[in-house]
Amino acid sequence: MIKMQDLQKHFTVRVKAGRLRRKKRTVAAVDGVNLTIERGEMVGYIGPNGAGKSTTLKMLTGVLTPSAGEVSVCGLAPVPQRTKLALRIGVVFGQRSQLWWDLPLHESFELLRHIYRVPAAEHAARLRRCRSLLDLDEFLDTPVRQLSLGQRMRGELTAALLHGPEVLFLDEPTIGLDVVSKQAVRAFLAELGATGDVTLVLTTHDLADIERLCERLVVIDHGRVVHDGSIEALHARYGSRRSLVADLEQPLPADFALPGTVLTAVTANGHRVTFSLESTTAAAAVAGLVAAVPVRDLSLLEPDIEDVVARLYTSP
Ligand SMILES: Nc1ncnc2c1ncn2[C@@H]1O[C@H](COP(=O)(O)OP(=O)(O)OP(=O)(O)O)[C@@H](O)[C@H]1O
Ligand SMILES: [Mg+2]
């Protein structure tokens, strides 16, 4: 569905060199990306600020011309075949709007129906589905400029989907949304993904989006792919461990060691301890701890994706 071969985008920027002089410098925003994405895949495309995510999406959607390399989406070349491609993809750039600022939301949707020449019945069916899943009814008659960010994003998603695209490109679709709106958007996208017909590429800084939605995670940094695989593969690569957190009746004895674990934190005046499970099962660790000290409460934490990704971003 999507193919990138040694895809590159270089920007020339002018930087200050002395009081009046300006020097030209080249920024390799995307620096040789190779990726193939199959129909129905849900791909999380993440990376630190300035990594090249938005630039990649702009080349995939025909907004920017690549400096070098090959790119195809739905078998089309995005820039030369931009009009044809527009019928087959849906795009949301969280920072920009595709809606008409002064029109009520439903009129924007109606305009899009004409622009994309969607048969009325098809359009009505899709809109009905979005209205119920994204809870649009409350603000369908409101001009877009009066919508809150979360309301507008739900409108943007609807607008991107009304022509029944095969591929959806979402650049930070949950940016700035409250917890409830985020969950609504995620549930909506999950349902869309479950049909298996829509291919989705999503960038985000909220890793919960990825955990909820994407089986495949592509991480880029300085314009290059530094990880491509499942979240589990990322945990395995970085040796992520589960943790056992225990609330104790009294602090641990000074020379206490729990076999197969490493004590990573002691808080609450020594009453709360955290062990990283290195080479033992949770059951064995719990048994060992309970046998040694009176325990009030226990919980087991899965490895934190934020931690792993932070390590990935900062590793050279
Ligand atoms: N039009 C442009 N002119 C010059 N440089 C640009 C332009 N657009 C992007 N860049 C540079 O290219 C690099 C990648 O930018 P891009 O917007 O793709 O990053 P990003 O991964 O989307 O980051 P963020 O997470 O902050 O959205 C940055 O260094 C940015 O400054
Ligand atoms: Mg961006």
XYZ file of C-alpha atoms and ligand atoms in Angstrom:
348
model
C 0.000 0.000 0.000
C 2.849 2.342 0.870
C 6.416 2.080 -0.309
C 9.376 4.303 0.491
C 12.800 3.591 -0.924
C 15.746 5.610 0.279
C 13.337 8.508 0.695
C 15.013 11.841 1.452
C 14.034 15.428 2.038
C 16.622 18.114 2.464
C 15.786 21.694 3.355
C 18.142 24.558 2.743
C 18.020 27.044 5.568
C 19.874 30.296 6.063
C 21.708 30.614 9.319
C 23.404 33.637 10.792
C 27.153 33.811 10.199
C 28.425 37.041 11.649
C 26.566 40.351 11.928
C 25.087 40.576 8.455
C 26.158 37.508 6.608
C 23.912 34.531 6.214
C 25.234 31.091 5.436
C 23.300 28.345 3.714
C 22.982 25.106 5.588
C 21.261 21.887 4.581
C 18.966 20.096 7.008
C 18.412 16.421 6.223
C 14.865 16.224 7.608
C 14.310 12.760 6.141
C 17.536 10.955 5.446
C 17.047 7.674 3.604
C 13.866 6.016 4.867
C 12.995 2.531 3.600
C 9.579 1.209 4.580
C 6.904 -0.998 3.113
C 3.439 -0.911 4.640
C 0.809 -3.503 3.666
C -2.933 -3.042 3.343
C -4.683 -3.048 6.712
C -1.581 -2.335 8.796
C -1.798 0.164 11.662
C 1.607 1.768 11.981
C 2.745 4.117 14.715
C 5.381 6.520 13.391
C 7.131 8.140 16.308
C 10.289 10.041 17.100
C 11.499 13.074 19.037
C 10.682 16.650 17.964
C 12.241 17.435 14.623
C 12.865 13.764 13.780
C 11.202 14.060 10.368
C 7.764 12.546 10.987
C 5.638 15.350 9.574
C 8.023 15.768 6.649
C 7.615 12.077 5.810
C 3.828 12.344 5.955
C 3.925 15.421 3.740
C 5.855 13.477 1.104
C 3.435 10.559 1.383
C 0.439 12.824 0.883
C 1.895 14.822 -1.993
C 2.383 18.083 -0.109
C 6.177 18.011 -0.447
C 8.376 16.720 -3.263
C 11.115 14.347 -2.116
C 14.720 15.466 -2.644
C 15.691 11.917 -3.554
C 14.396 8.363 -3.426
C 11.134 6.714 -4.370
C 7.714 6.907 -2.799
C 4.399 5.375 -3.766
C 1.015 5.263 -2.042
C -1.805 3.064 -3.423
C 0.504 2.498 -6.387
C 0.546 6.233 -7.170
C 3.303 8.806 -7.086
C 2.030 11.305 -4.490
C 3.097 14.620 -6.055
C 2.499 14.042 -9.794
C -0.714 12.086 -9.139
C -1.893 14.180 -6.246
C -5.521 14.613 -7.374
C -5.967 10.916 -8.013
C -4.338 10.102 -4.707
C -6.570 12.520 -2.795
C -9.575 10.319 -3.586
C -7.937 7.336 -1.967
C -6.346 8.781 1.155
C -7.589 10.662 4.193
C -5.348 13.121 5.991
C -5.440 14.832 9.355
C -2.686 17.201 10.341
C -3.554 17.936 13.967
C -2.080 21.410 13.684
C -3.940 22.434 10.548
C -7.588 22.348 9.577
C -9.227 21.093 6.408
C -12.588 22.505 7.489
C -14.148 25.804 6.509
C -13.641 28.133 9.407
C -16.886 30.108 9.120
C -19.217 27.284 8.161
C -21.091 25.014 10.496
C -19.465 21.623 10.658
C -22.210 19.840 8.755
C -21.859 22.297 5.850
C -18.143 21.525 5.637
C -19.073 17.871 5.399
C -21.605 18.644 2.669
C -18.992 20.585 0.677
C -16.582 17.687 0.975
C -19.252 15.366 -0.388
C -19.438 17.502 -3.537
C -15.693 17.918 -3.866
C -15.112 14.183 -3.651
C -18.334 13.359 -5.536
C -19.446 10.828 -2.967
C -22.866 9.282 -3.653
C -25.385 10.736 -1.191
C -26.332 7.428 0.398
C -22.715 6.431 0.962
C -21.933 9.816 2.461
C -24.965 9.671 4.747
C -24.033 6.202 5.988
C -20.468 7.203 6.838
C -21.550 10.422 8.468
C -24.097 8.570 10.566
C -21.399 6.228 11.808
C -19.010 9.077 12.664
C -21.772 11.016 14.369
C -22.511 8.206 16.747
C -18.951 6.998 17.334
C -17.455 10.459 17.721
C -20.452 12.098 19.351
C -20.735 14.926 16.840
C -24.401 15.821 17.192
C -23.960 18.424 19.880
C -21.870 20.685 17.646
C -22.825 19.832 14.058
C -24.442 23.261 13.644
C -21.595 25.195 15.239
C -19.198 27.176 13.029
C -15.800 25.508 13.035
C -14.067 28.562 14.492
C -16.201 28.245 17.616
C -15.369 24.575 18.208
C -13.085 23.493 21.007
C -9.903 21.708 19.941
C -11.301 18.295 20.825
C -14.553 18.952 18.970
C -12.656 20.184 15.936
C -10.394 17.121 15.893
C -13.429 14.856 15.867
C -14.720 16.920 12.966
C -11.372 16.647 11.174
C -11.374 12.877 11.501
C -14.866 12.701 10.095
C -13.888 14.987 7.215
C -10.917 12.736 6.429
C -13.125 9.658 6.255
C -16.256 10.744 4.412
C -14.958 9.707 0.990
C -14.041 6.211 2.231
C -10.234 6.382 1.919
C -8.066 3.254 1.830
C -5.186 4.892 3.665
C -5.382 7.295 6.557
C -2.484 9.564 7.523
C -2.858 11.135 10.931
C -0.261 13.585 12.219
C -0.808 13.931 15.972
C -4.569 13.320 15.947
C -4.843 13.379 19.749
C -2.709 16.485 20.359
C -4.221 18.685 23.038
C -7.245 16.475 23.646
C -8.576 15.731 27.108
C -8.552 12.181 28.431
C -12.134 11.452 27.432
C -11.745 12.826 23.900
C -8.511 10.895 23.460
C -10.273 7.719 24.421
C -13.117 8.473 22.033
C -10.693 9.067 19.163
C -8.699 5.930 19.976
C -11.805 3.766 20.228
C -12.987 5.157 16.921
C -9.677 4.434 15.192
C -9.492 0.972 16.747
C -12.912 0.156 15.364
C -11.869 1.454 11.970
C -8.696 -0.638 12.096
C -10.588 -3.763 13.108
C -12.296 -3.854 9.717
C -8.887 -4.551 8.165
C -9.634 -2.447 5.057
C -8.031 0.767 6.189
C -4.283 1.250 6.356
C -3.277 3.716 9.019
C -0.102 5.676 9.632
C -0.193 7.724 12.788
C 2.316 10.026 14.453
C 1.949 10.949 18.085
C 3.818 11.905 21.215
C 1.255 10.084 23.326
C 2.501 6.541 23.412
C -0.811 5.300 24.772
C -2.170 5.948 21.256
C 0.376 3.487 19.917
C -0.164 0.903 22.628
C -3.882 0.969 22.021
C -3.812 1.011 18.224
C -0.642 -0.078 16.523
C 0.924 -3.486 16.171
C 3.846 -2.019 14.332
C 5.984 0.759 15.658
C 8.450 2.662 13.500
C 10.780 5.018 15.341
C 12.733 7.654 13.480
C 15.439 9.957 14.716
C 17.385 12.512 12.688
C 15.519 11.384 9.584
C 16.442 7.721 9.862
C 14.543 4.649 11.004
C 16.025 3.410 14.270
C 13.399 0.776 15.115
C 10.798 -1.096 13.115
C 8.790 -3.823 14.827
C 6.302 -4.596 17.552
C 6.231 -2.907 20.949
C 7.211 -6.280 22.432
C 10.280 -6.384 20.196
C 11.258 -2.966 21.480
C 10.920 -4.098 25.095
C 12.945 -7.217 24.314
C 15.670 -5.181 22.625
C 16.028 -2.837 25.581
C 15.644 -5.531 28.212
C 12.535 -3.982 29.757
C 11.524 -5.621 32.998
C 8.326 -5.861 34.950
C 8.357 -4.378 38.440
C 6.926 -5.562 41.696
C 5.759 -2.757 43.981
C 5.094 -3.649 47.605
C 3.717 -1.677 50.536
C 5.320 -3.066 53.668
C 4.258 -2.983 57.313
C 7.831 -2.019 58.202
C 10.967 -1.045 56.258
C 13.108 -3.791 54.718
C 15.973 -5.215 56.811
C 19.247 -3.524 55.846
C 20.880 -6.550 54.185
C 17.738 -7.772 52.463
C 18.062 -9.281 48.976
C 15.299 -10.840 46.920
C 16.780 -13.484 44.572
C 16.362 -12.768 40.846
C 15.381 -9.132 41.402
C 16.998 -5.737 41.813
C 15.700 -3.234 44.339
C 15.124 -0.074 42.299
C 13.259 2.282 44.628
C 12.444 2.787 48.288
C 9.917 5.488 49.177
C 7.356 6.418 51.818
C 9.914 6.175 54.669
C 10.968 2.733 53.539
C 7.430 1.359 53.477
C 7.081 1.229 49.688
C 9.661 -0.745 47.731
C 10.019 -1.516 44.036
C 11.867 -4.502 42.642
C 12.725 -4.970 39.000
C 12.170 -8.631 38.028
C 15.416 -9.632 36.320
C 15.575 -13.430 36.287
C 12.631 -14.696 38.267
C 8.889 -15.076 37.986
C 6.499 -12.710 39.708
C 5.187 -15.610 41.793
C 8.642 -16.500 43.134
C 9.418 -12.864 43.927
C 6.120 -12.378 45.759
C 6.623 -15.621 47.725
C 10.154 -14.608 48.695
C 9.074 -11.158 49.821
C 6.011 -12.274 51.766
C 8.088 -14.902 53.575
C 10.636 -12.294 54.629
C 8.588 -9.247 55.702
C 4.943 -8.468 56.482
C 3.401 -7.078 53.294
C 0.286 -4.895 53.214
C -0.262 -4.645 49.487
C 1.340 -5.658 46.186
C 1.126 -4.695 42.561
C 2.875 -5.795 39.406
C 3.759 -3.201 36.764
C 4.284 -3.983 33.116
C 7.349 -2.349 31.537
C 6.677 1.247 30.702
C 6.810 2.089 27.021
C 7.625 5.722 27.847
C 10.836 4.582 29.550
C 11.929 2.401 26.680
C 11.237 5.049 24.094
C 13.034 7.696 26.144
C 16.077 5.420 26.226
C 15.797 4.895 22.495
C 15.632 8.671 21.840
C 18.668 9.429 23.987
C 20.861 6.499 22.920
C 23.561 7.540 20.459
N 9.796 23.974 5.506
C 10.908 23.722 6.187
N 12.023 24.454 5.987
C 13.164 24.175 6.662
N 13.296 23.208 7.569
C 12.217 22.447 7.814
C 10.966 22.658 7.151
N 10.079 21.747 7.599
C 10.742 21.002 8.503
N 12.030 21.418 8.648
C 13.043 20.817 9.530
O 13.083 19.439 9.275
C 13.240 18.690 10.480
C 12.105 17.696 10.635
O 10.883 18.395 10.858
P 9.484 17.654 11.036
O 8.441 18.678 11.098
O 9.359 16.584 10.005
O 9.688 16.976 12.462
P 8.659 16.122 13.319
O 9.280 14.772 13.506
O 7.303 16.164 12.725
O 8.710 16.867 14.719
P 7.539 17.216 15.797
O 7.464 16.017 16.694
O 8.097 18.368 16.525
O 6.283 17.491 15.047
C 13.339 19.729 11.581
O 14.679 19.934 11.860
C 12.701 20.961 10.986
O 13.265 22.126 11.522
Mg 5.477 16.983 13.329
